[in-house]
Amino acid sequence: MTPFEYKHQIRREQLALNRSHAPADRATASEAICERLRNSPLWRKAHTVMLYVPLPDEPDTWPLAAEALASGRLLALPQFVADQNIYRAARVADLDKDLVIGPFKSREAATHCPPVPLNQLDLVLVPGVAFRDDGYRLGRGKGFYDRLLHSVPGLKLGVAFDWQTRDDIPVEAHDQRLSCILTPTRWLEAGHARH
């Protein structure tokens, strides 16, 4: 089995596992993730942050978007650029007017939102299907985040439920390593746990 095929198998298994948890359990775990991040120096020091609009089976960090804007941070969200088949960071100033449903049925920054240079991002919250303790992740299979993260020098923070961490995810040359991973109960940095 090739790494691509193995990733596809893991992705299928993990997505089923992620969806098997009750919405109430996901909500409780998401609140714990948000609270841990709010209380971290990483969040307090970050002036330009890129978040994501969560899908139902992903940790819901969306409350942090309003908090980022209220605190005067520059908030960026992914924005699909169709003619280049990539996502870029785009500045969002109004959570009611600056979001649209993108081509992959998830909410993202509208086309009128201006791009944010990736080298200006202090902190990027990164979703995924599954994560390894050493900072690698399994995405949804299109490689969009890996291409975007390749040009981000700032901190890349994977956000995961505890049941999303596993050690059997193959790593390929294009896979980008995250700086750390936050779950409801742990911080994982470059392969070791931090409390």
Coordinates of N, CA and C in Angstrom, one line a residue:
M1 N 0.8 -1.2 0.0 CA 0.0 0.0 0.0 C 0.9 1.2 0.0
T2 N 0.6 2.2 -0.9 CA 1.4 3.4 -1.0 C 1.0 4.3 0.2
P3 N 1.9 5.3 0.5 CA 1.5 6.3 1.6 C 0.2 7.0 1.2
F4 N 0.0 7.3 0.0 CA -1.3 8.0 -0.4 C -2.5 7.1 -0.1
E5 N -2.4 5.8 -0.4 CA -3.5 4.9 -0.2 C -3.7 4.7 1.3
Y6 N -2.6 4.6 2.1 CA -2.7 4.4 3.5 C -3.3 5.7 4.2
K7 N -2.9 6.8 3.7 CA -3.5 8.1 4.2 C -5.0 8.1 3.9
H8 N -5.4 7.6 2.8 CA -6.8 7.6 2.4 C -7.6 6.6 3.4
Q9 N -7.0 5.5 3.7 CA -7.6 4.6 4.6 C -7.7 5.2 6.0
I10 N -6.7 5.8 6.5 CA -6.7 6.4 7.8 C -7.7 7.5 7.9
R11 N -7.7 8.3 6.8 CA -8.7 9.4 6.7 C -10.1 8.9 6.9
R12 N -10.4 7.9 6.2 CA -11.8 7.3 6.2 C -12.1 6.8 7.6
E13 N -11.2 6.1 8.3 CA -11.4 5.6 9.6 C -11.5 6.8 10.6
Q14 N -10.7 7.7 10.5 CA -10.6 8.8 11.5 C -11.9 9.7 11.3
L15 N -12.3 10.0 10.1 CA -13.5 10.8 9.9 C -14.7 10.1 10.5
A16 N -14.8 8.8 10.4 CA -15.9 8.1 11.0 C -15.8 8.2 12.6
L17 N -14.6 8.1 13.1 CA -14.4 8.2 14.6 C -14.8 9.6 15.0
N18 N -14.3 10.6 14.3 CA -14.6 12.0 14.7 C -16.1 12.3 14.7
R19 N -16.8 11.7 13.7 CA -18.3 11.9 13.6 C -19.0 11.1 14.7
S20 N -18.4 10.1 15.2 CA -19.1 9.2 16.2 C -19.2 9.8 17.5
H21 N -18.5 10.9 17.8 CA -18.6 11.5 19.1 C -19.8 12.5 19.1
A22 N -20.5 12.5 20.2 CA -21.7 13.3 20.3 C -21.4 14.8 20.2
P23 N -22.3 15.5 19.6 CA -22.1 17.0 19.5 C -21.8 17.6 20.9
A24 N -22.5 17.1 21.9 CA -22.2 17.7 23.3 C -20.8 17.5 23.7
D25 N -20.2 16.3 23.4 CA -18.8 16.0 23.7 C -17.9 16.9 23.0
R26 N -18.2 17.1 21.7 CA -17.3 17.9 20.8 C -17.4 19.4 21.4
A27 N -18.6 19.8 21.8 CA -18.7 21.2 22.3 C -17.9 21.4 23.6
T28 N -18.0 20.4 24.5 CA -17.3 20.5 25.8 C -15.8 20.5 25.5
A29 N -15.3 19.6 24.6 CA -13.9 19.6 24.3 C -13.4 20.9 23.6
S30 N -14.3 21.4 22.7 CA -14.0 22.7 22.0 C -13.8 23.8 23.0
E31 N -14.7 23.9 24.0 CA -14.6 24.9 25.0 C -13.3 24.8 25.8
A32 N -12.9 23.6 26.1 CA -11.6 23.4 26.8 C -10.4 23.8 25.9
I33 N -10.5 23.6 24.6 CA -9.4 24.0 23.7 C -9.3 25.5 23.7
C34 N -10.5 26.2 23.6 CA -10.5 27.6 23.5 C -9.9 28.2 24.8
E35 N -10.3 27.7 25.9 CA -9.9 28.2 27.2 C -8.4 28.0 27.4
R36 N -7.8 26.9 27.0 CA -6.4 26.6 27.1 C -5.6 27.6 26.2
L37 N -6.2 27.9 25.0 CA -5.5 28.8 24.1 C -5.6 30.3 24.7
R38 N -6.8 30.7 25.1 CA -6.9 32.0 25.7 C -5.9 32.3 26.8
N39 N -5.6 31.3 27.6 CA -4.7 31.4 28.7 C -3.3 31.2 28.4
S40 N -2.9 31.1 27.1 CA -1.5 30.8 26.8 C -0.8 32.1 26.3
P41 N 0.5 32.1 26.5 CA 1.2 33.3 26.0 C 1.2 33.4 24.5
L42 N 1.0 32.3 23.8 CA 1.0 32.3 22.4 C -0.2 33.2 21.9
W43 N -1.3 33.1 22.5 CA -2.5 33.8 22.1 C -2.3 35.3 22.5
R44 N -1.8 35.5 23.7 CA -1.7 36.9 24.3 C -0.7 37.7 23.4
K45 N 0.3 37.0 22.9 CA 1.4 37.7 22.2 C 1.0 37.9 20.7
A46 N 0.1 37.2 20.2 CA -0.2 37.2 18.7 C -1.0 38.4 18.4
H47 N -0.5 39.2 17.4 CA -1.3 40.4 16.9 C -2.0 40.1 15.6
T48 N -1.5 39.2 14.8 CA -2.1 38.9 13.5 C -2.4 37.4 13.6
V49 N -3.7 37.0 13.6 CA -4.0 35.5 13.7 C -4.8 35.1 12.6
M50 N -4.6 33.9 12.2 CA -5.5 33.2 11.1 C -6.2 32.1 11.8
L51 N -7.5 32.2 11.7 CA -8.4 31.1 12.3 C -9.0 30.4 11.1
Y52 N -9.9 29.4 11.4 CA -10.6 28.7 10.4 C -12.1 28.7 10.9
V53 N -13.0 28.5 9.9 CA -14.4 28.3 10.3 C -14.6 26.8 10.4
P54 N -14.9 26.3 11.6 CA -15.0 24.8 11.7 C -16.1 24.1 11.0
L55 N -15.8 22.9 10.6 CA -16.8 22.0 10.1 C -17.4 21.3 11.3
P56 N -18.5 20.7 11.2 CA -19.2 20.1 12.4 C -18.3 19.1 13.2
D57 N -17.4 18.4 12.5 CA -16.6 17.4 13.2 C -15.2 17.9 13.6
E58 N -15.0 19.2 13.5 CA -13.7 19.8 13.9 C -13.9 20.6 15.2
P59 N -12.8 20.8 16.0 CA -12.9 21.6 17.2 C -13.4 23.0 16.8
D60 N -14.4 23.5 17.6 CA -15.0 24.8 17.3 C -14.2 25.9 18.1
T61 N -13.3 26.5 17.4 CA -12.6 27.6 17.9 C -13.2 29.0 17.5
W62 N -14.3 28.9 16.9 CA -14.9 30.1 16.3 C -15.2 31.3 17.3
P63 N -15.5 31.0 18.6 CA -15.6 32.1 19.5 C -14.4 33.0 19.6
L64 N -13.2 32.4 19.3 CA -12.0 33.2 19.3 C -11.9 34.3 18.2
A65 N -12.7 34.1 17.2 CA -12.7 35.1 16.1 C -13.3 36.4 16.6
A66 N -14.4 36.4 17.3 CA -15.0 37.7 17.8 C -14.1 38.3 18.8
E67 N -13.4 37.4 19.6 CA -12.5 37.9 20.7 C -11.3 38.5 20.1
A68 N -10.8 38.0 19.0 CA -9.6 38.5 18.3 C -10.0 39.9 17.8
L69 N -11.1 40.1 17.2 CA -11.5 41.4 16.6 C -11.7 42.4 17.8
A70 N -12.4 42.0 18.8 CA -12.7 42.9 20.0 C -11.4 43.3 20.6
S71 N -10.3 42.5 20.6 CA -9.1 42.9 21.2 C -8.2 43.7 20.3
G72 N -8.6 44.0 19.1 CA -7.8 44.8 18.2 C -6.8 44.0 17.3
R73 N -6.9 42.7 17.4 CA -6.0 41.9 16.5 C -6.5 42.0 15.1
L74 N -5.5 41.7 14.2 CA -5.9 41.6 12.8 C -6.3 40.1 12.6
L75 N -7.5 39.9 12.1 CA -8.0 38.5 12.0 C -8.0 38.1 10.5
A76 N -7.4 37.0 10.2 CA -7.4 36.5 8.8 C -8.2 35.1 8.8
L77 N -8.8 34.8 7.7 CA -9.4 33.5 7.4 C -8.9 33.0 6.1
P78 N -9.1 31.7 5.8 CA -8.7 31.2 4.5 C -9.7 31.8 3.4
Q79 N -9.1 32.0 2.3 CA -9.9 32.5 1.1 C -9.4 31.8 -0.1
F80 N -10.4 31.1 -0.8 CA -10.0 30.4 -2.0 C -9.8 31.3 -3.2
V81 N -8.6 31.0 -3.9 CA -8.3 31.8 -5.1 C -8.4 30.8 -6.3
A82 N -9.6 30.8 -6.9 CA -9.9 29.8 -7.9 C -8.9 29.7 -9.1
D83 N -8.5 30.8 -9.6 CA -7.6 30.7 -10.8 C -6.2 30.2 -10.5
Q84 N -5.9 30.1 -9.2 CA -4.6 29.5 -8.8 C -4.8 28.2 -8.0
N85 N -6.0 27.9 -7.7 CA -6.3 26.6 -7.0 C -5.6 26.6 -5.6
I86 N -5.6 27.7 -4.9 CA -4.9 27.7 -3.6 C -5.8 28.5 -2.6
Y87 N -5.5 28.4 -1.4 CA -6.1 29.2 -0.3 C -5.0 30.2 0.1
R88 N -5.5 31.4 0.4 CA -4.6 32.4 1.0 C -5.2 33.0 2.2
A89 N -4.5 33.8 3.0 CA -5.1 34.4 4.1 C -5.7 35.8 3.7
A90 N -6.9 36.1 4.2 CA -7.6 37.3 3.9 C -8.1 37.9 5.2
R91 N -8.0 39.3 5.2 CA -8.4 40.0 6.4 C -9.9 40.1 6.5
V92 N -10.4 39.7 7.7 CA -11.9 39.8 8.0 C -12.1 40.8 9.1
A93 N -12.9 41.8 8.9 CA -13.2 42.8 9.9 C -14.6 42.7 10.4
D94 N -15.5 42.1 9.7 CA -16.9 42.0 10.1 C -17.4 40.5 9.9
L95 N -17.7 39.8 11.0 CA -18.0 38.4 10.9 C -19.4 38.2 10.3
D96 N -20.2 39.2 10.2 CA -21.5 39.1 9.5 C -21.4 39.3 8.0
K97 N -20.5 40.3 7.6 CA -20.5 40.7 6.2 C -19.4 40.1 5.4
D98 N -18.4 39.6 6.1 CA -17.1 39.2 5.4 C -17.0 37.7 5.1
L99 N -18.1 36.9 5.4 CA -18.0 35.4 5.2 C -18.9 35.0 4.1
V100 N -18.5 34.0 3.3 CA -19.3 33.4 2.2 C -19.1 31.9 2.3
I101 N -20.0 31.1 1.7 CA -19.8 29.7 1.5 C -18.9 29.5 0.3
G102 N -17.7 28.8 0.6 CA -16.7 28.6 -0.5 C -17.1 27.4 -1.4
P103 N -16.2 27.2 -2.3 CA -16.4 26.1 -3.3 C -16.4 24.7 -2.7
F104 N -15.9 24.5 -1.5 CA -15.9 23.2 -0.8 C -16.9 23.2 0.3
K105 N -17.9 24.0 0.3 CA -19.1 24.1 1.2 C -18.7 24.4 2.6
S106 N -17.6 25.1 2.8 CA -17.2 25.6 4.1 C -17.2 27.1 4.0
R107 N -17.4 27.8 5.2 CA -17.4 29.2 5.2 C -15.9 29.7 5.2
E108 N -15.7 30.8 4.4 CA -14.4 31.4 4.3 C -14.5 32.9 4.1
A109 N -13.4 33.6 4.0 CA -13.4 35.0 3.7 C -13.9 35.3 2.3
A110 N -14.7 36.3 2.3 CA -15.3 36.7 1.0 C -14.3 37.3 0.1
T111 N -14.6 37.4 -1.2 CA -13.6 37.9 -2.2 C -13.2 39.3 -2.0
H112 N -14.1 40.1 -1.4 CA -13.8 41.5 -1.1 C -12.8 41.7 0.0
C113 N -12.5 40.7 0.8 CA -11.6 40.8 1.9 C -10.1 40.8 1.3
P114 N -9.3 41.8 1.8 CA -8.0 41.9 1.2 C -7.0 40.8 1.7
P115 N -6.1 40.4 0.9 CA -5.1 39.4 1.3 C -4.2 39.9 2.4
V116 N -3.8 39.0 3.2 CA -2.8 39.3 4.3 C -1.5 38.5 3.9
P117 N -0.4 39.2 3.8 CA 0.9 38.4 3.5 C 1.1 37.4 4.6
L118 N 1.5 36.2 4.1 CA 1.6 35.1 5.0 C 2.8 35.3 6.0
N119 N 3.8 36.1 5.7 CA 4.9 36.4 6.6 C 4.5 37.3 7.7
Q120 N 3.2 37.8 7.7 CA 2.8 38.7 8.7 C 1.9 38.0 9.8
L121 N 1.7 36.7 9.5 CA 0.8 36.0 10.5 C 1.7 35.5 11.7
D122 N 1.3 35.9 12.9 CA 1.9 35.5 14.1 C 1.5 34.1 14.5
L123 N 0.3 33.8 14.3 CA -0.3 32.5 14.7 C -1.4 32.0 13.8
V124 N -1.3 30.8 13.3 CA -2.2 30.2 12.4 C -2.8 28.9 13.1
L125 N -4.1 28.9 13.3 CA -4.8 27.7 13.9 C -5.1 26.8 12.7
V126 N -4.7 25.6 12.8 CA -4.8 24.6 11.7 C -5.7 23.4 12.1
P127 N -6.8 23.2 11.3 CA -7.6 22.0 11.6 C -7.0 20.8 10.9
G128 N -7.5 19.7 11.1 CA -7.1 18.5 10.4 C -8.0 17.3 10.8
V129 N -7.8 16.2 10.1 CA -8.5 15.0 10.4 C -7.9 14.2 11.5
A130 N -6.5 14.2 11.5 CA -5.8 13.5 12.6 C -4.4 14.2 12.7
F131 N -3.7 14.0 13.8 CA -2.5 14.6 14.1 C -1.5 13.6 14.7
R132 N -0.2 13.7 14.4 CA 0.8 13.0 15.1 C 1.4 13.9 16.2
D133 N 1.9 13.2 17.2 CA 2.5 14.0 18.3 C 3.7 14.8 17.9
D134 N 4.4 14.4 16.8 CA 5.6 15.2 16.4 C 5.2 16.4 15.5
G135 N 3.9 16.7 15.3 CA 3.6 17.9 14.6 C 3.1 17.7 13.2
Y136 N 3.1 16.5 12.7 CA 2.5 16.3 11.3 C 1.0 16.0 11.4
R137 N 0.3 16.3 10.4 CA -1.2 16.2 10.4 C -1.7 15.5 9.1
L138 N -2.8 15.0 9.2 CA -3.5 14.4 8.1 C -4.7 15.3 7.8
G139 N -4.7 16.0 6.6 CA -5.8 16.9 6.2 C -6.9 16.1 5.5
R140 N -7.7 16.8 4.7 CA -8.8 16.2 4.0 C -8.4 15.8 2.6
G141 N -7.1 15.9 2.3 CA -6.6 15.2 1.1 C -6.4 16.1 -0.2
K142 N -6.6 17.4 -0.1 CA -6.4 18.2 -1.2 C -5.1 19.0 -1.1
G143 N -4.4 19.0 0.0 CA -3.1 19.7 0.2 C -3.1 21.2 0.3
F144 N -4.3 21.8 0.4 CA -4.4 23.2 0.5 C -3.7 23.8 1.7
Y145 N -3.9 23.3 2.9 CA -3.2 23.8 4.0 C -1.7 23.6 4.0
D146 N -1.2 22.5 3.5 CA 0.2 22.3 3.3 C 0.9 23.3 2.4
R147 N 0.2 23.7 1.3 CA 0.7 24.7 0.4 C 0.7 26.0 1.1
L148 N -0.3 26.4 1.8 CA -0.4 27.6 2.5 C 0.7 27.7 3.6
L149 N 0.8 26.7 4.4 CA 1.7 26.7 5.6 C 3.1 26.7 5.2
H150 N 3.4 26.3 4.0 CA 4.8 26.3 3.5 C 5.5 27.7 3.6
S151 N 4.6 28.7 3.4 CA 5.1 30.1 3.4 C 4.9 30.9 4.6
V152 N 4.5 30.2 5.7 CA 4.1 30.9 7.0 C 5.3 30.7 8.0
P153 N 6.0 31.8 8.3 CA 7.1 31.6 9.3 C 6.6 31.7 10.7
G154 N 5.4 32.2 10.9 CA 4.8 32.3 12.3 C 4.5 30.9 12.8
L155 N 3.9 30.9 14.0 CA 3.6 29.7 14.8 C 2.4 29.0 14.1
K156 N 2.5 27.8 13.8 CA 1.5 27.0 13.2 C 0.9 26.0 14.3
L157 N -0.3 26.2 14.7 CA -0.9 25.5 15.8 C -2.0 24.5 15.4
G158 N -1.7 23.3 15.4 CA -2.8 22.3 15.1 C -3.8 22.2 16.3
V159 N -5.0 22.1 15.9 CA -6.1 22.1 16.9 C -6.9 20.8 16.8
A160 N -6.9 20.0 17.9 CA -7.4 18.6 17.8 C -8.2 18.2 19.0
F161 N -9.1 17.4 18.8 CA -9.7 16.6 19.9 C -8.7 15.6 20.3
D162 N -8.8 15.1 21.6 CA -7.8 14.1 22.0 C -7.9 12.8 21.2
W163 N -9.1 12.5 20.7 CA -9.2 11.3 19.9 C -8.7 11.4 18.5
Q164 N -8.2 12.6 18.1 CA -7.6 12.8 16.8 C -6.1 12.6 16.7
T165 N -5.4 12.3 17.8 CA -4.0 12.1 17.8 C -3.7 10.6 17.6
R166 N -2.8 10.3 16.7 CA -2.4 8.9 16.4 C -1.0 8.9 15.8
D167 N -0.3 7.8 15.9 CA 1.1 7.8 15.5 C 1.4 7.1 14.2
D168 N 0.3 6.7 13.5 CA 0.5 5.9 12.3 C 0.2 6.7 11.0
I169 N 0.3 8.0 11.0 CA 0.1 8.8 9.8 C 1.4 8.8 9.0
P170 N 1.4 8.4 7.8 CA 2.6 8.5 6.9 C 2.9 9.9 6.6
V171 N 4.2 10.3 6.5 CA 4.6 11.6 6.1 C 5.2 11.6 4.8
E172 N 4.8 12.5 3.9 CA 5.4 12.6 2.6 C 6.1 14.0 2.5
A173 N 6.9 14.1 1.4 CA 7.8 15.3 1.3 C 7.0 16.6 1.4
H174 N 5.8 16.7 0.9 CA 5.1 17.9 0.8 C 4.4 18.3 2.1
D175 N 4.3 17.3 3.1 CA 3.6 17.5 4.3 C 4.4 18.6 5.2
Q176 N 3.7 19.5 5.7 CA 4.3 20.6 6.5 C 4.1 20.2 8.0
R177 N 5.2 20.4 8.7 CA 5.2 20.1 10.2 C 4.7 21.3 10.9
L178 N 3.8 21.1 11.9 CA 3.2 22.2 12.7 C 4.2 22.5 13.9
S179 N 4.1 23.7 14.4 CA 4.9 24.1 15.6 C 4.5 23.3 16.8
C180 N 3.2 23.2 17.0 CA 2.7 22.4 18.2 C 1.2 22.1 17.9
I181 N 0.7 21.3 18.8 CA -0.7 20.8 18.7 C -1.4 21.0 20.0
L182 N -2.6 21.6 20.0 CA -3.4 21.8 21.2 C -4.6 20.9 21.2
T183 N -4.8 20.2 22.3 CA -6.0 19.4 22.5 C -6.6 19.9 23.8
P184 N -7.8 19.3 24.1 CA -8.4 19.8 25.4 C -7.6 19.5 26.6
T185 N -6.7 18.5 26.5 CA -5.9 18.1 27.7 C -4.4 18.3 27.6
R186 N -3.9 18.6 26.4 CA -2.4 18.6 26.2 C -2.0 19.6 25.2
W187 N -0.7 20.1 25.4 CA 0.0 20.8 24.4 C 1.1 19.8 23.9
L188 N 1.3 19.7 22.6 CA 2.3 18.9 22.1 C 3.2 19.7 21.2
E189 N 4.5 19.8 21.5 CA 5.4 20.6 20.8 C 6.6 19.8 20.2
A190 N 6.7 19.8 18.9 CA 7.8 19.1 18.3 C 8.1 17.7 18.9
G191 N 7.1 17.0 19.1 CA 7.3 15.6 19.5 C 7.3 15.4 21.0
H192 N 7.1 16.4 21.9 CA 7.1 16.2 23.3 C 6.0 17.0 23.9
A193 N 5.4 16.4 25.0 CA 4.3 17.1 25.7 C 4.8 18.2 26.5
R194 N 3.9 19.3 26.6 CA 4.2 20.4 27.4 C 2.9 20.7 28.2
H195 N 3.0 21.1 29.4 CA 1.8 21.4 30.2 C 1.7 22.8 30.6

